XYZ file of C-alpha atoms in Angstrom:
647
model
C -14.917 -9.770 6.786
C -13.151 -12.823 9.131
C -11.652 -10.089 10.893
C -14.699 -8.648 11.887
C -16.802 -11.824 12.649
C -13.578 -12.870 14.756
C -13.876 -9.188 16.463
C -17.402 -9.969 16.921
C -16.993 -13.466 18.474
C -13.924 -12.587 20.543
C -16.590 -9.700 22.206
C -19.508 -12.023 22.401
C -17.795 -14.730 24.446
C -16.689 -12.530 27.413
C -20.265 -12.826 28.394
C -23.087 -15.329 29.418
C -24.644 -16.682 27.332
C -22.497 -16.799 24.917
C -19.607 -17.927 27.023
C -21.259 -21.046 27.057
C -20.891 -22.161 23.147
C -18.453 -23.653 21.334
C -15.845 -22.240 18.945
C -17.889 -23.106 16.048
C -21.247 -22.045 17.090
C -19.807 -18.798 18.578
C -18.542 -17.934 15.224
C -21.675 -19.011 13.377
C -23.495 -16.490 15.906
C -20.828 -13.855 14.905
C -21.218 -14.291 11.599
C -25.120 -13.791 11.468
C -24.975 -10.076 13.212
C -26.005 -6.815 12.877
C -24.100 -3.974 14.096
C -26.111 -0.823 14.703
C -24.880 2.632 15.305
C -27.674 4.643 17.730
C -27.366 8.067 18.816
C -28.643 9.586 22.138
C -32.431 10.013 22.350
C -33.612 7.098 19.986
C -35.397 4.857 20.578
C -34.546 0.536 19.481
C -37.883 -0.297 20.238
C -41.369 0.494 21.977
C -43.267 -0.749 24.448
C -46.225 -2.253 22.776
C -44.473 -2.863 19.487
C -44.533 -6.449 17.729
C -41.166 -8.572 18.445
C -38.693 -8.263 15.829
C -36.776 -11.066 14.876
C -33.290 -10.160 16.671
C -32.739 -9.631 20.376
C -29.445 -7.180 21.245
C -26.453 -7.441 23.169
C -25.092 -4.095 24.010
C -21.164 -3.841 22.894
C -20.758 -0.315 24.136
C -22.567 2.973 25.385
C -26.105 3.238 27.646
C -29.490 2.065 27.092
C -32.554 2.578 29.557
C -35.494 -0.035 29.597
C -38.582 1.816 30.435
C -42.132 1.250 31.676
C -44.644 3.538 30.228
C -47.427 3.770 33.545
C -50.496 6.188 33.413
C -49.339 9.255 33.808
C -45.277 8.391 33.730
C -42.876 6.415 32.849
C -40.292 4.651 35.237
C -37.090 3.020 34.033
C -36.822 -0.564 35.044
C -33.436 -1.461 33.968
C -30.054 -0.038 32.483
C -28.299 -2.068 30.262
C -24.060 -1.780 30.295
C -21.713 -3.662 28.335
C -22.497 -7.089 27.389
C -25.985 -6.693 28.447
C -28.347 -8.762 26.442
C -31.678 -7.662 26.137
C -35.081 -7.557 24.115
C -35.604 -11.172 24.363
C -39.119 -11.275 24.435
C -38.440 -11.813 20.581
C -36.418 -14.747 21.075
C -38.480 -16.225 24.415
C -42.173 -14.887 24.640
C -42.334 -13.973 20.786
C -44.773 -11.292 21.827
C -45.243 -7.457 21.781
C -42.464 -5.987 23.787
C -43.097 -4.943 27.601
C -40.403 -1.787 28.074
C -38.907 0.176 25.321
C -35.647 0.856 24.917
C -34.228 4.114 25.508
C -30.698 5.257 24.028
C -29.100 7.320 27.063
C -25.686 8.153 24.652
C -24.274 7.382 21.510
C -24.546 3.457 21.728
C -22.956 0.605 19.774
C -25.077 -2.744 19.490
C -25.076 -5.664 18.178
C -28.317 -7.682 16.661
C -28.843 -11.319 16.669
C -31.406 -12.686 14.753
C -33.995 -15.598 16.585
C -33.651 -18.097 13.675
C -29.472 -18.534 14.410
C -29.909 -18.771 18.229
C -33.210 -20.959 18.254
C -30.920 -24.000 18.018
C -28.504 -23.467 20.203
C -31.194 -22.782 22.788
C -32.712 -26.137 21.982
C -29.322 -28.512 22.545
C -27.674 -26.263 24.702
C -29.049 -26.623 27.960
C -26.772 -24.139 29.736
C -27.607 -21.226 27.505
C -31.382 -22.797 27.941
C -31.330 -21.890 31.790
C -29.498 -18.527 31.387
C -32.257 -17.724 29.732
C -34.998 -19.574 32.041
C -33.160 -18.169 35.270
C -33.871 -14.592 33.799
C -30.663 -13.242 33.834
C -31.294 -10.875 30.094
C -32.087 -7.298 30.819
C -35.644 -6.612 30.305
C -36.788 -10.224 30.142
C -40.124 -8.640 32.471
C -41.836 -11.848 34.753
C -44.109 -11.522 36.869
C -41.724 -13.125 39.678
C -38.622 -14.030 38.675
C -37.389 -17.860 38.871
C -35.098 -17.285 42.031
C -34.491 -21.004 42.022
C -33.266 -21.681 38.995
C -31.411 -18.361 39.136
C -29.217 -20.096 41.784
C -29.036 -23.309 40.060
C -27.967 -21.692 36.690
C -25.129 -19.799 38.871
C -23.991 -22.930 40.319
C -23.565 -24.555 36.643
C -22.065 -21.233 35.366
C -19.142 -20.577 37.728
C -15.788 -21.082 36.629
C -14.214 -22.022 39.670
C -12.838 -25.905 40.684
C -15.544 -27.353 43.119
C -14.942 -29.733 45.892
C -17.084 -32.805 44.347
C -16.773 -34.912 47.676
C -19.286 -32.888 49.286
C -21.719 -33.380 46.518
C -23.584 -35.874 48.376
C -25.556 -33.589 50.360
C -27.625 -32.706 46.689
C -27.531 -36.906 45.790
C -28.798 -39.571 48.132
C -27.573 -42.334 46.045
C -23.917 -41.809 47.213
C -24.346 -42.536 50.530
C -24.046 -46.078 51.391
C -26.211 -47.123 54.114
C -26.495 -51.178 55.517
C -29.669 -52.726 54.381
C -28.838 -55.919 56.158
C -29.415 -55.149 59.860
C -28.564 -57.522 61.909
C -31.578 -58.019 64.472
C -32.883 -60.171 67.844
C -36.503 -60.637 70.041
C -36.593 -58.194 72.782
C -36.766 -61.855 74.705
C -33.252 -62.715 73.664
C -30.541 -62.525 76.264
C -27.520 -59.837 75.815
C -24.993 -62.341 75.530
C -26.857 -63.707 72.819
C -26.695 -60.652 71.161
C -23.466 -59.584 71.742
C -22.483 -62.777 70.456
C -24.604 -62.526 67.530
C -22.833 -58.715 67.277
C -19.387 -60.478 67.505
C -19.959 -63.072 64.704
C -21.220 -59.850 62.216
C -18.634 -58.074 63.363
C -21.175 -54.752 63.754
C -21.478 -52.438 66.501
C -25.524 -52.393 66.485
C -28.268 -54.652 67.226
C -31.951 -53.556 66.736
C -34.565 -55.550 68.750
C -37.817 -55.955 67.093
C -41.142 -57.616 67.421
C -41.883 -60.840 65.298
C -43.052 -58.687 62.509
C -39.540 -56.807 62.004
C -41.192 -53.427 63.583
C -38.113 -52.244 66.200
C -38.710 -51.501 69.354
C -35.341 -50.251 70.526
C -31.515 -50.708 69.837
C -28.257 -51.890 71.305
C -24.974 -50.736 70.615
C -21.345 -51.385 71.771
C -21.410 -48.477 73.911
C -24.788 -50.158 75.986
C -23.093 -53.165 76.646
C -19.505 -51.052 78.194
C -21.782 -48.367 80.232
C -25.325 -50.762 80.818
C -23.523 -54.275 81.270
C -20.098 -54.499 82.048
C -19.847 -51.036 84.185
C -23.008 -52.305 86.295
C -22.609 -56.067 86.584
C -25.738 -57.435 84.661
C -26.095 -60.739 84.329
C -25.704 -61.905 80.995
C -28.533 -63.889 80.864
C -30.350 -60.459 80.983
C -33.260 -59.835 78.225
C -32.310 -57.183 75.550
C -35.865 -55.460 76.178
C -34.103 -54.047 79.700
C -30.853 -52.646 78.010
C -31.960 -51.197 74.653
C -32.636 -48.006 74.167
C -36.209 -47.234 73.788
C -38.284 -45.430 71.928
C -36.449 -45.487 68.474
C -35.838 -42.624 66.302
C -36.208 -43.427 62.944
C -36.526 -41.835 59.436
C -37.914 -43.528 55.662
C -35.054 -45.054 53.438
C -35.742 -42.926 50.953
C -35.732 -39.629 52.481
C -32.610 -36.865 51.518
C -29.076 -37.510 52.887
C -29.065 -33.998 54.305
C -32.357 -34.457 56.465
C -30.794 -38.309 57.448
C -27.462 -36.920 58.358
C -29.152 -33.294 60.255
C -31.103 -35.631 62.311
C -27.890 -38.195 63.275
C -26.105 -34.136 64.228
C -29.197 -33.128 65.856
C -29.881 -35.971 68.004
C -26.441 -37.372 68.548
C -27.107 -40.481 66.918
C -24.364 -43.032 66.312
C -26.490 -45.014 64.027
C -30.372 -43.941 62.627
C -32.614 -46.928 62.010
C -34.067 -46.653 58.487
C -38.010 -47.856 57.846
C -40.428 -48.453 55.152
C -42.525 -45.400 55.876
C -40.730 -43.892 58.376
C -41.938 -44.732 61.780
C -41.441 -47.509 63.946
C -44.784 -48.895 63.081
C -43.524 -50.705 59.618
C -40.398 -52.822 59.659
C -37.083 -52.084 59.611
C -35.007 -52.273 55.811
C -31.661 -49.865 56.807
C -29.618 -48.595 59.440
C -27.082 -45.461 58.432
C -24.036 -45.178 61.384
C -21.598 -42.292 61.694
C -19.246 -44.357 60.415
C -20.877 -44.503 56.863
C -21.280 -41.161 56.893
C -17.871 -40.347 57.568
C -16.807 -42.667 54.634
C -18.748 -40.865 52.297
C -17.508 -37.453 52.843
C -14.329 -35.603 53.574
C -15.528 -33.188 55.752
C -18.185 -33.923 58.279
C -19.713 -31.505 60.575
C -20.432 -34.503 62.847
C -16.500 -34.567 63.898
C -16.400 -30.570 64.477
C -19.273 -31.383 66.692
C -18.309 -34.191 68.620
C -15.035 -32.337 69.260
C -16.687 -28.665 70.320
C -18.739 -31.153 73.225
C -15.429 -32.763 74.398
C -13.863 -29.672 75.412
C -13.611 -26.478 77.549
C -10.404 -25.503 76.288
C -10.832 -21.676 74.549
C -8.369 -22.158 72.382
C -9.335 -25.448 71.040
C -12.757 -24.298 70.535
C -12.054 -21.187 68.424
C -10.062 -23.393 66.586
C -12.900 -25.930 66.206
C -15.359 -22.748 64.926
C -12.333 -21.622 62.252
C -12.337 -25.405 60.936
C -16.575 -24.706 60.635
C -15.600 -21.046 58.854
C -13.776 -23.307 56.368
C -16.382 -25.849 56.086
C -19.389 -23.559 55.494
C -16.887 -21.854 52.555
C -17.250 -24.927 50.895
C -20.911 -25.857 51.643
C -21.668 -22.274 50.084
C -19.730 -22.716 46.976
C -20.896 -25.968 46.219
C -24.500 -24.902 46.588
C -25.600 -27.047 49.199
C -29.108 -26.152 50.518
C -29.108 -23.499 52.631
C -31.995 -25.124 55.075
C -28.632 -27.925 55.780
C -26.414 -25.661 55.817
C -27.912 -23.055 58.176
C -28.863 -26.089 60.404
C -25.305 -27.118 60.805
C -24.008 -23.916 61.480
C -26.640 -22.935 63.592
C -26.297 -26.551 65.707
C -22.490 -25.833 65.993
C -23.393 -22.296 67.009
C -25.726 -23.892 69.853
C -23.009 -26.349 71.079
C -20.290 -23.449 71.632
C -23.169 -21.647 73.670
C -23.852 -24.972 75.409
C -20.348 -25.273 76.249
C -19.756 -21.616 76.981
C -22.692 -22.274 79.413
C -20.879 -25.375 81.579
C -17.502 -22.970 81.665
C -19.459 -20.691 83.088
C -20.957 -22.502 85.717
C -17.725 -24.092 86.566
C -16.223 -20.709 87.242
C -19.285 -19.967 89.687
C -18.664 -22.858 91.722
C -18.600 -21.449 95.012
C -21.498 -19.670 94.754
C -24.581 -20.032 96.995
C -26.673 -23.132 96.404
C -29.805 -21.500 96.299
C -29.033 -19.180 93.639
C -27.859 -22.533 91.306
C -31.446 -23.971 91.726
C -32.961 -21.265 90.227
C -34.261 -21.830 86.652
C -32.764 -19.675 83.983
C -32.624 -19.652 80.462
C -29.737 -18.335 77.902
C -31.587 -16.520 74.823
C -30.124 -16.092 71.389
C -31.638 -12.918 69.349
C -31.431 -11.526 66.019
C -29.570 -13.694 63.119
C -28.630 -16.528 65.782
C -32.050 -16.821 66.811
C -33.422 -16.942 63.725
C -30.585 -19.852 62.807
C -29.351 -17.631 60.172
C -26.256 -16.648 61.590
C -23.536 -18.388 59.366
C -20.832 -16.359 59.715
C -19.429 -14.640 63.037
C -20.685 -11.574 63.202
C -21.894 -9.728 66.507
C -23.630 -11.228 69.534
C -26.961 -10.173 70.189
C -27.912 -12.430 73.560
C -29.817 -11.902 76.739
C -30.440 -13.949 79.701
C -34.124 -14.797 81.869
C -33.937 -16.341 84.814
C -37.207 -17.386 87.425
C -38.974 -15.074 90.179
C -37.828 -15.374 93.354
C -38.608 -14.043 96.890
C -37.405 -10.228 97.045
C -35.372 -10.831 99.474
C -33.228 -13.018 97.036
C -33.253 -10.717 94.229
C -30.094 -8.506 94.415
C -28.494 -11.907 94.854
C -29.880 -13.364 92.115
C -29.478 -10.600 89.926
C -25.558 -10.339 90.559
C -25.234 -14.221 90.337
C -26.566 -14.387 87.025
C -25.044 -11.404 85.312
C -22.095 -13.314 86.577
C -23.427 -16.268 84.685
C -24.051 -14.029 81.620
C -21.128 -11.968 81.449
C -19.226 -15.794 81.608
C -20.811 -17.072 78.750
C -20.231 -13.908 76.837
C -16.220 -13.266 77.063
C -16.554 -17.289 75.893
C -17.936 -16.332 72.539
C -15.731 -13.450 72.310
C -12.773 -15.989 72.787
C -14.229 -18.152 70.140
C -14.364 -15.460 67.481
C -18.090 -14.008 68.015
C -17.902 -9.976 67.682
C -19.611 -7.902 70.630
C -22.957 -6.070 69.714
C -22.533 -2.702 69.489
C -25.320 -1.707 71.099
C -24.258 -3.659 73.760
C -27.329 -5.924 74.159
C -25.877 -8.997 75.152
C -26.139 -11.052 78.545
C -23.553 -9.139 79.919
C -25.241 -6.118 80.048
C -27.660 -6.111 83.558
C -30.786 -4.650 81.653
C -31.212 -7.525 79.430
C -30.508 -10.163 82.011
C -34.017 -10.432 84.257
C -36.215 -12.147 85.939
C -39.264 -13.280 84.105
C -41.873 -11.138 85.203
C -39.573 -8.367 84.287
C -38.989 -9.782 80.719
C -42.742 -9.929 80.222
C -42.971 -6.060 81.733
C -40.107 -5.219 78.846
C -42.573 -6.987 76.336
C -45.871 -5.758 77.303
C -44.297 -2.072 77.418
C -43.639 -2.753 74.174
C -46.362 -3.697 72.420
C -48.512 -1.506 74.742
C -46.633 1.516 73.884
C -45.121 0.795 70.638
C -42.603 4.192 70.245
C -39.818 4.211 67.588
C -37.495 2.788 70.671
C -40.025 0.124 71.020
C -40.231 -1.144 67.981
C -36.511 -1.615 67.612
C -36.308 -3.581 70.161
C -39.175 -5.731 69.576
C -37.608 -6.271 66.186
C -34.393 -8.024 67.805
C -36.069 -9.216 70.879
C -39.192 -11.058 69.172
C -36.656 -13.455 67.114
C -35.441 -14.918 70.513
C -34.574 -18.648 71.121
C -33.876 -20.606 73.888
C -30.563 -22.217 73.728
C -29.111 -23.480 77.004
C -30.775 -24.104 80.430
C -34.638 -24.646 81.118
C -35.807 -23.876 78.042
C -39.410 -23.763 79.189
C -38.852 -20.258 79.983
C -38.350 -19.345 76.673
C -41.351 -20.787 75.564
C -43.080 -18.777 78.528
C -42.168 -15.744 77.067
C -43.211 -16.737 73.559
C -46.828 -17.288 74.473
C -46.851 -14.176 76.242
C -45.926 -12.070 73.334
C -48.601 -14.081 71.204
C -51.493 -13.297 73.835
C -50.017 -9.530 74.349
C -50.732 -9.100 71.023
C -53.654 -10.501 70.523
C -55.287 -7.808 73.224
C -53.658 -4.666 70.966
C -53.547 -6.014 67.157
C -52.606 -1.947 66.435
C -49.500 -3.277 67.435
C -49.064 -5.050 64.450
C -49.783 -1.728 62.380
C -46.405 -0.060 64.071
C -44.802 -3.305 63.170
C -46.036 -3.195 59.876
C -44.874 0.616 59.937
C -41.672 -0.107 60.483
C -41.251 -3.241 58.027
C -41.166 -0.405 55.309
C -38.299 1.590 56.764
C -35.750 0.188 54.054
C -37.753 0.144 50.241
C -35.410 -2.373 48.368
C -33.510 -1.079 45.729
C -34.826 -1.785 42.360
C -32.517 -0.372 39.892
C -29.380 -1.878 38.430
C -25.890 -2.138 40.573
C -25.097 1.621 38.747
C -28.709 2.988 40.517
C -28.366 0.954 44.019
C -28.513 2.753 46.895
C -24.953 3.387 48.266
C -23.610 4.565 51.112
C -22.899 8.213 50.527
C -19.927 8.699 53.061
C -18.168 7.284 55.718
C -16.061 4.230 56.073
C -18.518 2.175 53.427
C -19.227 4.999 50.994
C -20.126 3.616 47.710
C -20.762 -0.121 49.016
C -23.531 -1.477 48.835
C -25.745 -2.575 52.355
C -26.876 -6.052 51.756
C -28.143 -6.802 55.488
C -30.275 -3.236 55.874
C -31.413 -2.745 52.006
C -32.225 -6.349 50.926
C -32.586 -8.748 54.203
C -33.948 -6.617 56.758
C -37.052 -6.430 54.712
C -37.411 -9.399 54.191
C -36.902 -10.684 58.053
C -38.982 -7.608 59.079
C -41.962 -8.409 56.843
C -41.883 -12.223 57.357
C -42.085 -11.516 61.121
C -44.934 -9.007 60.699
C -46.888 -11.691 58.765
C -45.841 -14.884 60.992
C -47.141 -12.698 63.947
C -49.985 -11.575 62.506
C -50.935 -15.452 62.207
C -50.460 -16.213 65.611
C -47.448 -19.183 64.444
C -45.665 -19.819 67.356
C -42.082 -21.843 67.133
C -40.626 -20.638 63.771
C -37.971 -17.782 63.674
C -36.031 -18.692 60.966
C -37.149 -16.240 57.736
C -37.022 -18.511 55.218
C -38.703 -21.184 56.998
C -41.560 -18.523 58.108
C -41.792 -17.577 54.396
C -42.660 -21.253 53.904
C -45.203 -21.460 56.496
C -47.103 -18.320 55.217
C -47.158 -20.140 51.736
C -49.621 -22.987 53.701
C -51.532 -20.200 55.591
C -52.256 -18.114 52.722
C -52.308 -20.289 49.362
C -53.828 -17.266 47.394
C -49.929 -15.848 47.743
C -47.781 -19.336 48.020
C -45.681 -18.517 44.717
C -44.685 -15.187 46.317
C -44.089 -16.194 49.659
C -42.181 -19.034 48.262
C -40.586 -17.139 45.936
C -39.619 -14.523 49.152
C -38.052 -17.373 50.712
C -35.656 -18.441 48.193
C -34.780 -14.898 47.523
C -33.499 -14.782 51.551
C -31.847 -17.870 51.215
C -29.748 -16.530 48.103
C -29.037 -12.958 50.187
C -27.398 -15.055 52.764
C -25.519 -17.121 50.848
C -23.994 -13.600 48.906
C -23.282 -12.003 52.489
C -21.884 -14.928 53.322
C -19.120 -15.533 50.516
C -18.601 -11.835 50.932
C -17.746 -12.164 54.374
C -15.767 -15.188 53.484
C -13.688 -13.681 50.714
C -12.997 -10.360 52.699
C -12.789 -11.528 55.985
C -15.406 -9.007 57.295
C -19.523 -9.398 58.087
C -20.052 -9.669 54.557
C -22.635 -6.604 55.231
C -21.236 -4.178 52.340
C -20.499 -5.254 49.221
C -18.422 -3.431 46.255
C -20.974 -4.051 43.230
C -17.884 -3.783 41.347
C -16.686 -7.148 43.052
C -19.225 -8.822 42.082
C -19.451 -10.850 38.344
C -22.330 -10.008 36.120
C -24.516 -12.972 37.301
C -24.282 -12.509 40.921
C -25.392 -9.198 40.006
C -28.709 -9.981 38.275
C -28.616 -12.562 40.440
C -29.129 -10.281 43.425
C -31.163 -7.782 41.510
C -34.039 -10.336 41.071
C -33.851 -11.008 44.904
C -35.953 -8.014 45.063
C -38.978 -8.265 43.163
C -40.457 -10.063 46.247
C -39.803 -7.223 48.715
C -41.840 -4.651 46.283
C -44.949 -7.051 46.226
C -44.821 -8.249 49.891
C -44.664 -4.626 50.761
C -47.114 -3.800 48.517
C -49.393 -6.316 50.112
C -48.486 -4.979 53.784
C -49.649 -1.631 52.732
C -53.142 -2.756 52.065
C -53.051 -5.280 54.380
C -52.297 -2.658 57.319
C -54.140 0.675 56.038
C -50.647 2.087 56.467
C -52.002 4.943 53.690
C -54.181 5.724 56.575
C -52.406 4.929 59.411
C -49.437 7.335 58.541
C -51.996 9.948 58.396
């Protein structure tokens, strides 16, 4: 009998949850089961039928959860080994939802409630597997993405870099809550000597009341006072810089240090509510930041905009590979981490920008004054792109006289074509279909740009839609930016005088139905190079990014691309469907973070996966990503008429 309860336990603790207990508790388990024989074509249990008092773990052979509908049935799972399923016993204690189908001769083993009830009470691991909804057949209405992800962060096995843990924990961060300050009527050598005896490198200036007005730093008094000869006796109130940017003590590390990245701040005034209309109790420098974590985005940064070296920059982007690898596997946020790798994205494309230009230095004058703007498209304009996969880029410059425009158009696909073998230098794949600034039909003047765009949406063909998929996700990234937002409110008020567009649109965002079956039923590529891999960017996140689009448009919300962050602004628009749309948006942020290790592990896109790669959470893991696709699609059929609209 031990030899069997040790067979048992030795089976049972190869898989969550049971990999989570103890020794002693896994044996008590392993004592209290039932093994039962089934043959092919019975049935465990029916859809409808009271709970029993065990739940099942599958040790060997097939089982099918099922749905009986009104005049079918559909399968909604398939269990394989080490499955555990029926919990509704142990969780809901209701009438089960599926029934469970015996495909072949199967092998399982029964647990009854009463032995596990206390270990799911004081084990708070096994607690969230559960919670997370990670057992087969547990049906909810919409699956708990979020603490899906959390459970998978507690669950993994592998070491984890703890010094970048303070991106999830404010209270690590050590910020100076005794600023040294002066009266903007106080003279700088006052200050600096004030400066000097504190031995800081930051002065904030603020009215009687504590409120600051503006700062001084070492840097002000080498470029404002010493390189220009001020007199000393000088008032602060004409050196400090002015207006402030400041943020609430208490807000999270990651949105104190994104705004420090974002702004180039050397040091972020802290206030009691925020603003610099309540008084000043903090100030955070780059300097505590860089003593409270080992690697620091900041540094990458500040050495991408000291250089125009190729070499060194590629080099700078590998260090970021290597720094997102542990960002992901940590489970930082994926709002900081996108923003990080999306701001040291932007500075390469900043820089590529000034190399270019340096290398068309003896071009005409004229052509230099015109206003252009450098667009990012697809995954980089929608600040998703983490890893470096292809460009998609494209380039609008201003009208001008027609007598200037052959000029102009050969000076800036010069410009274009520049910035584009940069970004191939620095690692950045070219797009296959060759739409890229480089190219001369995507580098144009803006009344051309708003031709391509009206066409579009005019005349919305198969061709057009494509392309308005890529080029509607556009962002302005280097030069006047004011022509990007140009184009923006054109495509808003193009729209608004054919709304059928949105129908085609709508069309379209059901090209790809998600997958719903297990990893042994996903859609696979049947041949070619990827045959029997699984398509993570055109099965799971194209939907997603093509129906949050549709729905952002539809609303007429100008300035957010990213997908995640448009999910979030639908939940405000539309409250009635807030749980789904937020529930769409976690499910995104989880499909890049997979694609993401994927490409990190195999050196590649991280598009196709082997679900054989993959361990048995990440799988469920990824399954319940798509629940949200069904309903949102769902809703855009309605929504749209498509029924009718395909007709």
């Amino acid at each position: 009998m031990n030899v069997i309860v040790h067979r048992v336990a030795e089976f049972l603790k190869r898989f969550p949850p049971f990999s989570f207990l103890s020794k002693e508790v896994l044996e008590k388990v392993a004592a209290s089961v039932q093994v039962r024989y089934l043959e092919k074509g019975e049935t465990l249990f029916r859809q409808g039928q009271p709970a029993e008092p065990h739940f099942y773990i599958l040790k060997e052979g097939a089982i099918i959860l099922t749905e009986s509908l009104q005049n079918h049935e559909e399968i909604r799972d398939q269990c394989d080994e080490g499955d555990v399923f029926g919990v509704l016993a142990l969780l809901g204690k209701r009438p089960y939802v599926l029934s469970a189908k015996v495909e072949e001769n199967s092998l399982v083993y029964a647990i009854p409630v009463t032995v596990f009830e206390e270990i799911l009470e004081n084990n708070s691991r096994v607690a969230l597997y559960f919670a997370a909804g990670f057992a087969s057949g547990q049906v909810v209405i919409r699956q708990d993405l979020s603490e899906g992800q959390k459970a998978r962060g507690i669950f993994k096995n592998e070491s984890r870099d703890h010094s970048l843990m303070i991106f999830s924990d404010q209270s690590e961060i050590k910020f100076s809550e005794k600023v040294l300050t002066c009266c903007p009527e106080q003279s700088i050598q006052e200050a600096a000597a004030l400066m000097a005896e504190k031995q800081v490198s930051s002065i904030v200036v603020c009215r009687e009341d504590l409120k600051p007005l503006g700062i001084i730093t070492d840097k002000d008094f080498r470029s404002k006072v010493v390189a220009k000869g001020i007199p000393l006796e000088t008032p602060t109130s004409k050196i400090m810089s002015t207006p402030v940017l400041t943020m609430r003590r208490d807000a999270s590390f990651s949105d104190l240090y994104l705004t420090m990245i974002k702004n180039r701040l050397h040091h972020l005034i802290l206030t009691e509510d925020g603003t610099d209309q309540s008084q000043v109790c903090g100030i955070l420098s780059d300097h505590d930041v860089l003593l409270s974590m080992g690697n620091s985005p900041a540094v990458l940064i500040h050495g991408l905009m000291n250089t125009l070296d190729l070499k060194e920059m590629r080099l700078i982007r590998d260090q970021a590979e290597q720094m997102l690898r542990y960002y992901l596997e940590n489970e930082l946020t994926m709002d900081f981490v996108a923003s990080v790798m999306t701001e040291v994205n932007d500075i390469i494309i900043k820089q590529a920008l000034r190399i270019a230009e340096n290398s068309l230095s003896d071009e005409d004058p004229a052509l230099k004054k015109i206003p252009f703007c450098f667009l990012s498209l697809g995954s980089e304009g929608r600040e998703e792109q983490l890893l470096r996969t292809d460009q998609d880029n494209a380039l609008v410059y201003g009208d001008v006289p027609e007598a200037l425009a052959d000029q102009a158009q050969a000076y800036f696909l010069k410009l274009g074509t520049a910035m584009v073998e940069v970004l191939l230098a620095c690692g950045f794949a070219s797009c296959p279909g060759d739409i890229m600034a480089s190219n001369p039909k995507w580098v144009q003047p803006m009344s051309k740009w708003k031709e391509y765009f009206s066409e579009w949406i005019i005349r919305p063909t198969e061709e057009a839609i494509l392309s308005a998929t890529i080029f509607f996700d556009f962002r302005p990234i280097a030069g006047n930016l004011g022509l990007g937002e140009t184009l923006s409110l054109h495509i808003y008020e193009e729209i608004q005088k054919k709304k059928i567009f949105l129908n085609f649109l709508a069309k379209n965002a059901m090209m790809n139905p998600p997958p719903l079956g297990f990893f042994k039923d996903f859609v696979a590529e049947k041949s070619g190079e990827h045959k029997n891999e699984f398509d993570i960017k055109s099965r799971a996140m194209m939907p997603l990014a093509d129906l949050a689009r549709l729905l952002v448009l539809s609303h007429g919300v100008i300035g957010v691309n990213n997908t995640f962050k448009r999910f979030d602004r639908l939940a405000e628009l539309e409250p009635n469907y807030e749980a789904l749309f937020k529930q769409a948006a976690k499910a995104y942020e989880i499909l890049m973070r997979t694609r993401a290790l994927e490409g990190l592990r195999n050196q590649s896109s991280g598009r196709f996966i082997k679900p054989e790669s993959l361990g048995k959470l990440e799988r469920q893991l990824l399954k319940n990503t798509f629940s949200p696709i069904t309903e949102l699609q769902s809703i855009v059929k309605v929504r749209f008429q498509l029924d009718y609209f395909q007709q």
